Structure formats: C-alpha cells, structure tokens
C-alpha cells in the first residue's frame, strides 16, 4: 500500500497516510462485510445450539411431569379406579414408575451403542405419547366397565410405559447436552436437564389443579407430539465424540482405573444418597401430606413447594460457575439436613399435641359421662322415696 510519509511531533517516527485510490476505498467495505458475515454465522451457530438443546430437554421435562402428574388429582383417580388412597394397590400404582424408569435407564447405554444417540432421543417421544393416551382409555373403561380390574391394569401400563421412556431420557438428555455444549457454556447447558425436570413438576401440578385427571395425564401425549415437532432441530454430535463412544470400555474399566474410581464412587454415592432426602415422596404425596397435617389449602402448599423448587434450580444456574460445585453441594446438603430436622420436630410436636388433646377430650367425656350417671342415680333415688 503506497503512502506519503508525514512527520509527526516526534522526530524519530513517521506515520503513513494511505493514498485515496479505488482499491483502498473498497477494502474497508469488504472488511465490514466480512465482520458482519462472521457475526451472522456466530449468531446462527448460537441459535442452532440453543434450538438443539430445546429439542433435547423435553425428555427431561416428561420425567418431571410423570413424577408428579398423579399428586394433585389423587382423590379423583382413586374415585375413578375405586381405590382407597391408603390402599396397597394405589401405593403400587404410584411406585411402579421407579422400577420401570430404572429398567429404561439400565437399557439406555445399550441402545445408544447400537442405535446412536439421536435415534434414541427421537424414540422417547413415542413412549410419552403412548402413555398419555392410555390414561384417558383407563378412565373410559372404568366408567363403562362393571369391574375395576381392567382400568387398574391399563393405568399401571400407562405408568410403566411412561416411566420406561422417562428413565431412558434421564440418560439420553444429559449425555447429548454434555456432548453438544461448548466449554464456556457447559455448566449452563448441563443444568438445563434439571431445569426441565423442575418445570415438568410445576406444569404437572398446575395441570392437575385446573384439569380433570384424564386430561391432565393426557398432556404427556401433547408434550410428546411437541417433542416430535422439535426433532429436526437436533444436531448430530461430532465425529470425535462418536469415535470416543465406540472406544469406551464400560463401567467395569472405569472402576478398575485408580484415577477415576474414587471420584466416580463419590459421585454415584452422593446421587444415590440424595434420593433418601424424601424429595420424590414429596412429589408423589405432597397434597395428601399437607391435608393430613391440617393445612387449610393443601393444593396451595403443593404449588408453592413446586415454585420454590423451580426458583432454587434457576438460581443454581449462574451460581455453579461462580460459587463452585463443591461449595454448592455442601451447603445444599447442610440446608437439607436442617430442613429435615425442622420437619421432623414439627411432626413430633404435632403428634404430641394431638395426643394431649385426645387425652383431654377423653377425660372430659369421662367426666361428663360420670356426671350424667350421678344425675340419673339421683333421679332414680328421688323417685323411689315414699314421700317423693
């Protein structure tokens, strides 16, 4: 580029001034176009990344929805199926989601190795659609049939199918998000799995509060169809990740590796022990629990707990990278321990108060009964006197 040397205020330096030519005038314009093209391509990549995440997380959403979908409409479901809320059959229908989900999660790695991750993600929507259509069928059969056996089996089948798909989705979705996320967004994108689960819990509570139970449980099929519409936005994982998947040696090789064994065992133990805090029991029976403890509006208590869970999960997204995972884990476990101790103390105090109240009522009844007996004996004696 030709330029004229122009002296500056320092004698030892000279600044080149570009000559005005058609070639030099065209360069800034092309440079701006190139920058704009790079910005557009970067925005397009970001948009595709987030759309791929949005196409994957409905599986996690369905897990949360199935976990809490029968909580609020429990009374209506028990009336339709002719069950008592405290019966063993109802408890089995609630708990059957866990073994079916365990089976789906156990078979998920085998399916990924044989079918590929994208095909597995697409397949989960069909489980949710089928399960969502079985529940209204169970209600229709319970109304028209004279026996309650067939509706019970249909309801159990819907829980099993939905639980199997949800359990498999808890493996597919985090695996896909972890492979898809760039390094600087790995924490935020990885937490979308938990955010989607909590959102599914909240939506299930709202659906059970404002819709009849067949329509509320049928929403799983609606969300499954929406998941099918988002499937084209799924992006394939990189070839290097696919090659890494094919070269994995399994869980046994990880256990035998001394560098991986300890953190792996700690992570698995923490995740297993976390389930013993009782959070799943809250989402299964929170409405009945609030009713038994005497809350005037048990549905409001269930919805408030779901909203608090949602807020806490969203607040954890920016805190993961700032506060650190270890710090959040320790503080969260400490808070859970104090909350459980407070809850246990409250239940014990309520039980003692109810027992004291029952004893006082029993004493009052005995006193009243004794007083009535004395009055009756006085009347009998008075009537037996000859001068009466």
Coordinates of C-alpha atoms in Angstrom, one line a residue:
X1 CA 0.0 0.0 0.0
X2 CA 1.6 3.3 -1.1
X3 CA 1.6 6.1 1.4
X4 CA 3.3 9.5 1.9
X5 CA 5.5 9.8 5.0
X6 CA 4.3 12.7 7.2
X7 CA 6.3 13.9 10.1
X8 CA 4.8 13.7 13.5
X9 CA 5.6 15.5 16.7
X10 CA 8.4 13.1 17.4
X11 CA 11.4 13.5 15.1
X12 CA 12.1 9.8 15.0
X13 CA 8.7 8.5 13.8
X14 CA 6.8 8.9 10.6
X15 CA 3.1 7.9 10.1
X16 CA 2.0 6.6 6.7
X17 CA -1.2 8.1 5.3
X18 CA -3.0 5.8 2.7
X19 CA -3.5 7.4 -0.7
X20 CA -7.0 7.8 -1.9
X21 CA -7.5 5.1 -4.6
X22 CA -10.3 2.9 -5.7
X23 CA -8.5 -0.2 -4.4
X24 CA -8.0 1.3 -0.9
X25 CA -11.6 2.6 -0.8
X26 CA -13.0 -0.9 -1.5
X27 CA -11.1 -2.6 1.3
X28 CA -12.9 -1.1 4.3
X29 CA -16.3 -2.1 2.8
X30 CA -15.2 -5.7 2.2
X31 CA -13.8 -5.8 5.7
X32 CA -17.1 -4.6 7.2
X33 CA -18.9 -7.2 5.2
X34 CA -16.6 -9.9 6.4
X35 CA -17.2 -8.9 10.1
X36 CA -20.9 -8.8 9.5
X37 CA -20.8 -12.3 7.9
X38 CA -18.8 -13.6 10.9
X39 CA -21.3 -12.1 13.3
X40 CA -24.2 -13.6 11.4
X41 CA -22.6 -17.0 11.3
X42 CA -21.8 -16.8 15.0
X43 CA -25.4 -15.8 15.8
X44 CA -26.6 -18.6 13.6
X45 CA -24.5 -21.2 15.4
X46 CA -25.7 -20.0 18.8
X47 CA -29.3 -20.1 17.6
X48 CA -28.8 -23.7 16.3
X49 CA -27.1 -24.7 19.5
X50 CA -30.0 -23.5 21.8
X51 CA -32.6 -24.9 19.4
X52 CA -30.8 -28.3 19.7
X53 CA -30.9 -28.0 23.4
X54 CA -34.6 -27.1 23.3
X55 CA -35.3 -30.2 21.2
X56 CA -33.5 -32.5 23.6
X57 CA -34.8 -31.3 27.0
X58 CA -38.5 -32.4 26.5
X59 CA -37.4 -35.9 27.6
X60 CA -36.3 -34.4 31.0
X61 CA -39.5 -32.4 31.1
X62 CA -41.5 -35.5 30.7
X63 CA -39.7 -37.2 33.5
X64 CA -40.6 -34.4 35.9
X65 CA -44.2 -34.4 34.6
X66 CA -44.7 -38.1 35.1
X67 CA -43.1 -37.9 38.6
X68 CA -45.7 -35.5 39.9
X69 CA -48.7 -35.9 37.5
X70 CA -50.8 -38.0 39.9
X71 CA -50.1 -36.0 43.0
X72 CA -52.8 -33.3 42.8
X73 CA -55.5 -35.4 41.2
X74 CA -55.0 -38.4 43.5
X75 CA -58.5 -38.2 45.0
X76 CA -60.2 -38.2 41.6
X77 CA -58.1 -41.0 40.3
X78 CA -58.9 -43.1 43.4
X79 CA -62.6 -42.5 43.0
X80 CA -62.5 -43.5 39.3
X81 CA -60.5 -46.6 40.0
X82 CA -62.5 -47.5 43.2
X83 CA -59.4 -47.4 45.4
X84 CA -58.7 -46.1 48.8
X85 CA -55.8 -43.5 48.9
X86 CA -54.1 -45.5 51.7
X87 CA -54.5 -48.9 49.9
X88 CA -51.6 -51.0 48.9
X89 CA -52.8 -51.1 45.3
X90 CA -52.7 -47.3 45.0
X91 CA -49.2 -47.3 46.5
X92 CA -48.1 -49.8 44.0
X93 CA -49.5 -47.8 41.1
X94 CA -47.6 -44.7 42.3
X95 CA -44.3 -46.6 43.0
X96 CA -44.4 -48.6 39.7
X97 CA -42.8 -45.6 37.9
X98 CA -39.5 -46.2 39.7
X99 CA -38.7 -49.8 38.6
X100 CA -39.8 -49.1 35.1
X101 CA -37.6 -46.0 35.0
X102 CA -34.7 -48.0 36.4
X103 CA -35.2 -50.5 33.6
X104 CA -35.2 -47.8 31.0
X105 CA -32.1 -46.1 32.4
X106 CA -30.3 -49.5 32.6
X107 CA -31.0 -50.4 28.9
X108 CA -30.3 -46.8 27.7
X109 CA -26.5 -47.3 27.2
X110 CA -27.0 -50.4 25.2
X111 CA -29.5 -48.6 23.0
X112 CA -27.0 -45.7 22.5
X113 CA -24.2 -48.0 21.4
X114 CA -26.4 -49.9 18.9
X115 CA -28.8 -47.2 17.6
X116 CA -27.0 -44.0 18.1
X117 CA -27.8 -41.1 20.4
X118 CA -30.0 -39.1 18.0
X119 CA -32.3 -42.1 17.3
X120 CA -32.6 -42.8 21.0
X121 CA -33.6 -39.2 21.7
X122 CA -36.3 -39.4 19.0
X123 CA -37.7 -42.7 20.3
X124 CA -38.5 -41.3 23.8
X125 CA -41.4 -39.2 22.4
X126 CA -43.3 -42.3 21.4
X127 CA -43.3 -43.7 24.9
X128 CA -44.8 -40.5 26.2
X129 CA -47.4 -40.3 23.5
X130 CA -48.5 -43.9 24.2
X131 CA -48.6 -43.5 27.9
X132 CA -50.5 -40.2 27.6
X133 CA -53.2 -41.9 25.5
X134 CA -53.6 -44.9 27.8
X135 CA -54.7 -42.9 30.9
X136 CA -57.9 -41.5 29.3
X137 CA -58.7 -45.0 28.0
X138 CA -58.4 -46.3 31.5
X139 CA -60.9 -43.7 32.7
X140 CA -63.3 -44.5 29.9
X141 CA -63.1 -48.2 30.7
X142 CA -63.6 -47.6 34.4
X143 CA -66.8 -45.7 33.6
X144 CA -68.3 -48.2 31.2
X145 CA -67.0 -51.5 32.7
X146 CA -68.5 -53.2 35.7
X147 CA -65.2 -54.5 37.0
X148 CA -62.2 -52.4 38.2
X149 CA -59.5 -54.9 37.2
X150 CA -59.1 -53.7 33.6
X151 CA -58.8 -50.0 34.4
X152 CA -56.2 -50.8 37.0
X153 CA -54.1 -52.8 34.6
X154 CA -54.4 -50.0 31.9
X155 CA -53.4 -47.3 34.4
X156 CA -50.4 -49.4 35.5
X157 CA -49.5 -50.0 31.9
X158 CA -49.5 -46.2 31.3
X159 CA -47.3 -45.7 34.3
X160 CA -44.8 -48.4 33.2
X161 CA -44.6 -47.1 29.6
X162 CA -44.1 -43.5 30.6
X163 CA -41.6 -44.5 33.4
X164 CA -39.6 -46.5 30.9
X165 CA -39.3 -43.6 28.5
X166 CA -38.6 -41.1 31.3
X167 CA -35.8 -43.3 32.7
X168 CA -34.2 -43.7 29.3
X169 CA -34.5 -39.9 28.8
X170 CA -32.6 -39.2 32.0
X171 CA -29.6 -40.9 30.3
X172 CA -30.0 -39.7 26.8
X173 CA -30.6 -36.0 27.5
X174 CA -27.6 -35.3 29.8
X175 CA -25.3 -37.3 27.5
X176 CA -26.5 -35.3 24.5
X177 CA -26.2 -31.9 26.3
X178 CA -22.8 -32.7 27.6
X179 CA -21.5 -33.6 24.1
X180 CA -23.2 -30.7 22.4
X181 CA -22.2 -27.9 24.8
X182 CA -19.0 -25.9 24.2
X183 CA -16.6 -25.5 27.1
X184 CA -17.7 -22.0 28.1
X185 CA -21.4 -23.0 28.2
X186 CA -21.0 -26.4 29.7
X187 CA -22.3 -25.5 33.1
X188 CA -25.4 -23.6 31.9
X189 CA -26.3 -26.1 29.3
X190 CA -25.7 -29.1 31.6
X191 CA -28.1 -27.6 34.1
X192 CA -30.9 -27.5 31.6
X193 CA -31.7 -31.1 32.3
X194 CA -32.5 -30.3 35.9
X195 CA -34.4 -27.1 35.0
X196 CA -36.6 -29.1 32.6
X197 CA -37.4 -31.7 35.3
X198 CA -38.4 -29.0 37.7
X199 CA -40.5 -27.2 35.0
X200 CA -42.2 -30.6 34.3
X201 CA -43.0 -30.9 38.0
X202 CA -44.6 -27.4 38.1
X203 CA -46.6 -27.9 35.0
X204 CA -47.9 -31.3 36.3
X205 CA -49.1 -29.6 39.5
X206 CA -50.9 -26.9 37.5
X207 CA -52.5 -29.3 35.1
X208 CA -53.8 -31.5 38.0
X209 CA -55.2 -28.4 39.7
X210 CA -57.1 -27.0 36.7
X211 CA -58.0 -30.0 34.6
X212 CA -59.8 -33.3 35.2
X213 CA -57.3 -36.1 35.8
X214 CA -57.8 -37.8 32.4
X215 CA -57.0 -34.6 30.6
X216 CA -54.2 -33.7 33.0
X217 CA -52.4 -37.0 32.4
X218 CA -53.2 -36.9 28.7
X219 CA -50.9 -33.8 28.5
X220 CA -48.0 -36.2 28.3
X221 CA -49.1 -37.2 24.8
X222 CA -49.4 -33.5 23.8
X223 CA -45.9 -32.7 25.0
X224 CA -44.7 -35.9 23.2
X225 CA -46.1 -34.6 20.0
X226 CA -44.4 -31.2 20.6
X227 CA -41.2 -33.1 21.1
X228 CA -41.7 -34.8 17.7
X229 CA -42.0 -31.3 16.1
X230 CA -38.7 -30.3 17.6
X231 CA -36.8 -33.3 16.4
X232 CA -35.5 -31.6 13.1
X233 CA -33.6 -29.1 15.3
X234 CA -31.4 -31.9 16.8
X235 CA -27.8 -31.5 15.8
X236 CA -25.5 -34.5 15.3
X237 CA -22.7 -34.9 17.7
X238 CA -19.1 -34.5 16.4
X239 CA -17.3 -37.5 14.8
X240 CA -14.7 -37.4 17.5
X241 CA -17.3 -37.9 20.2
X242 CA -18.9 -40.8 18.3
X243 CA -15.5 -42.4 18.0
X244 CA -14.9 -41.9 21.7
X245 CA -18.3 -43.6 22.4
X246 CA -17.3 -46.6 20.3
X247 CA -14.0 -46.9 22.1
X248 CA -15.4 -46.9 25.6
X249 CA -14.7 -50.0 27.7
X250 CA -17.7 -49.8 30.0
X251 CA -18.3 -49.2 33.7
X252 CA -16.0 -52.1 34.8
X253 CA -13.0 -50.4 33.2
X254 CA -13.8 -47.2 35.0
X255 CA -14.0 -48.9 38.3
X256 CA -10.6 -50.6 37.7
X257 CA -8.9 -47.3 36.8
X258 CA -7.4 -45.9 40.1
X259 CA -7.6 -42.3 38.8
X260 CA -11.3 -42.5 38.1
X261 CA -12.5 -44.9 40.8
X262 CA -12.6 -42.6 43.8
X263 CA -14.4 -39.6 42.2
X264 CA -16.8 -41.9 40.4
X265 CA -17.8 -43.8 43.5
X266 CA -18.2 -40.5 45.4
X267 CA -20.4 -39.1 42.6
X268 CA -22.6 -42.2 42.4
X269 CA -22.9 -42.4 46.2
X270 CA -23.9 -38.8 46.5
X271 CA -26.6 -39.1 43.8
X272 CA -27.9 -42.3 45.5
X273 CA -28.0 -40.8 49.0
X274 CA -29.7 -37.7 47.6
X275 CA -32.8 -39.7 46.9
X276 CA -33.1 -40.6 50.6
X277 CA -33.9 -36.9 51.5
X278 CA -37.5 -37.7 50.6
X279 CA -38.0 -35.3 47.7
X280 CA -39.6 -37.9 45.5
X281 CA -42.1 -38.7 48.2
X282 CA -43.0 -35.0 48.3
X283 CA -43.8 -35.0 44.6
X284 CA -45.8 -38.2 45.0
X285 CA -47.8 -37.4 48.1
X286 CA -47.4 -33.7 49.0
X287 CA -51.1 -32.9 48.6
X288 CA -52.2 -35.7 50.9
X289 CA -49.4 -34.9 53.3
X290 CA -50.5 -31.2 53.6
X291 CA -54.0 -32.4 54.1
X292 CA -53.1 -34.7 56.9
X293 CA -51.1 -32.1 58.7
X294 CA -54.1 -29.8 58.7
X295 CA -53.1 -27.2 56.1
X296 CA -56.2 -25.3 55.1
X297 CA -55.3 -25.2 51.4
X298 CA -53.2 -28.3 50.6
X299 CA -53.1 -27.6 46.9
X300 CA -51.6 -24.1 47.6
X301 CA -48.9 -25.8 49.6
X302 CA -48.1 -28.2 46.8
X303 CA -47.9 -25.3 44.2
X304 CA -45.8 -23.2 46.5
X305 CA -43.3 -26.0 47.0
X306 CA -43.1 -26.5 43.2
X307 CA -42.5 -22.8 42.6
X308 CA -39.7 -22.7 45.3
X309 CA -38.1 -25.7 43.8
X310 CA -38.2 -24.0 40.4
X311 CA -36.7 -20.8 41.7
X312 CA -33.9 -22.6 43.5
X313 CA -33.0 -24.6 40.4
X314 CA -32.9 -21.4 38.3
X315 CA -30.7 -19.7 40.9
X316 CA -28.2 -22.5 40.8
X317 CA -27.5 -21.9 37.1
X318 CA -25.3 -18.8 37.5
X319 CA -24.0 -20.0 40.9
X320 CA -22.5 -23.2 39.5
X321 CA -19.6 -21.4 37.8
X322 CA -19.2 -18.6 40.5
X323 CA -19.5 -20.5 43.8
X324 CA -18.3 -23.8 42.6
X325 CA -20.0 -27.2 42.6
X326 CA -18.4 -28.5 45.8
X327 CA -19.4 -25.4 47.8
X328 CA -23.0 -25.6 46.5
X329 CA -23.2 -29.3 47.2
X330 CA -22.0 -29.0 50.8
X331 CA -24.2 -26.0 51.5
X332 CA -27.2 -27.6 49.9
X333 CA -26.8 -30.8 51.9
X334 CA -26.4 -28.8 55.1
X335 CA -29.6 -26.9 54.3
X336 CA -31.5 -30.1 53.6
X337 CA -30.3 -31.6 56.9
X338 CA -31.6 -28.6 58.9
X339 CA -34.9 -28.6 56.9
X340 CA -35.4 -32.3 57.6
X341 CA -34.7 -31.9 61.3
X342 CA -37.1 -29.0 61.5
X343 CA -39.8 -31.0 59.6
X344 CA -39.3 -34.0 61.9
X345 CA -39.5 -31.8 65.0
X346 CA -42.7 -30.2 63.7
X347 CA -44.3 -33.6 63.1
X348 CA -43.3 -34.8 66.5
X349 CA -44.7 -31.7 68.2
X350 CA -48.0 -32.0 66.2
X351 CA -48.3 -35.7 67.2
X352 CA -47.7 -34.9 70.9
X353 CA -50.2 -32.0 70.7
X354 CA -52.8 -34.3 69.1
X355 CA -52.3 -37.0 71.8
X356 CA -52.6 -34.5 74.6
X357 CA -55.8 -33.1 73.0
X358 CA -57.2 -36.6 72.6
X359 CA -56.4 -37.4 76.3
X360 CA -58.1 -34.1 77.4
X361 CA -61.2 -34.9 75.3
X362 CA -61.3 -38.4 76.8
X363 CA -61.1 -37.0 80.3
X364 CA -63.9 -34.6 79.5
X365 CA -66.1 -37.3 78.1
X366 CA -65.5 -39.5 81.2
X367 CA -66.4 -36.6 83.5
X368 CA -69.5 -35.8 81.5
X369 CA -70.5 -39.4 81.5
X370 CA -69.9 -39.7 85.2
X371 CA -71.9 -36.6 85.9
X372 CA -74.7 -37.9 83.8
X373 CA -74.7 -41.1 85.7
X374 CA -74.8 -39.3 89.1
X375 CA -77.8 -37.2 88.0
X376 CA -79.5 -40.4 86.7
X377 CA -78.9 -42.1 90.0
X378 CA -80.2 -39.1 91.9
X379 CA -83.4 -39.0 89.9
X380 CA -83.9 -42.7 90.5
X381 CA -83.4 -42.4 94.3
X382 CA -85.7 -39.3 94.4
X383 CA -88.4 -41.2 92.6
X384 CA -88.0 -44.2 95.0
X385 CA -88.6 -42.1 98.2
X386 CA -92.1 -42.7 99.6
X387 CA -92.5 -39.0 100.3
X388 CA -91.4 -38.1 96.8

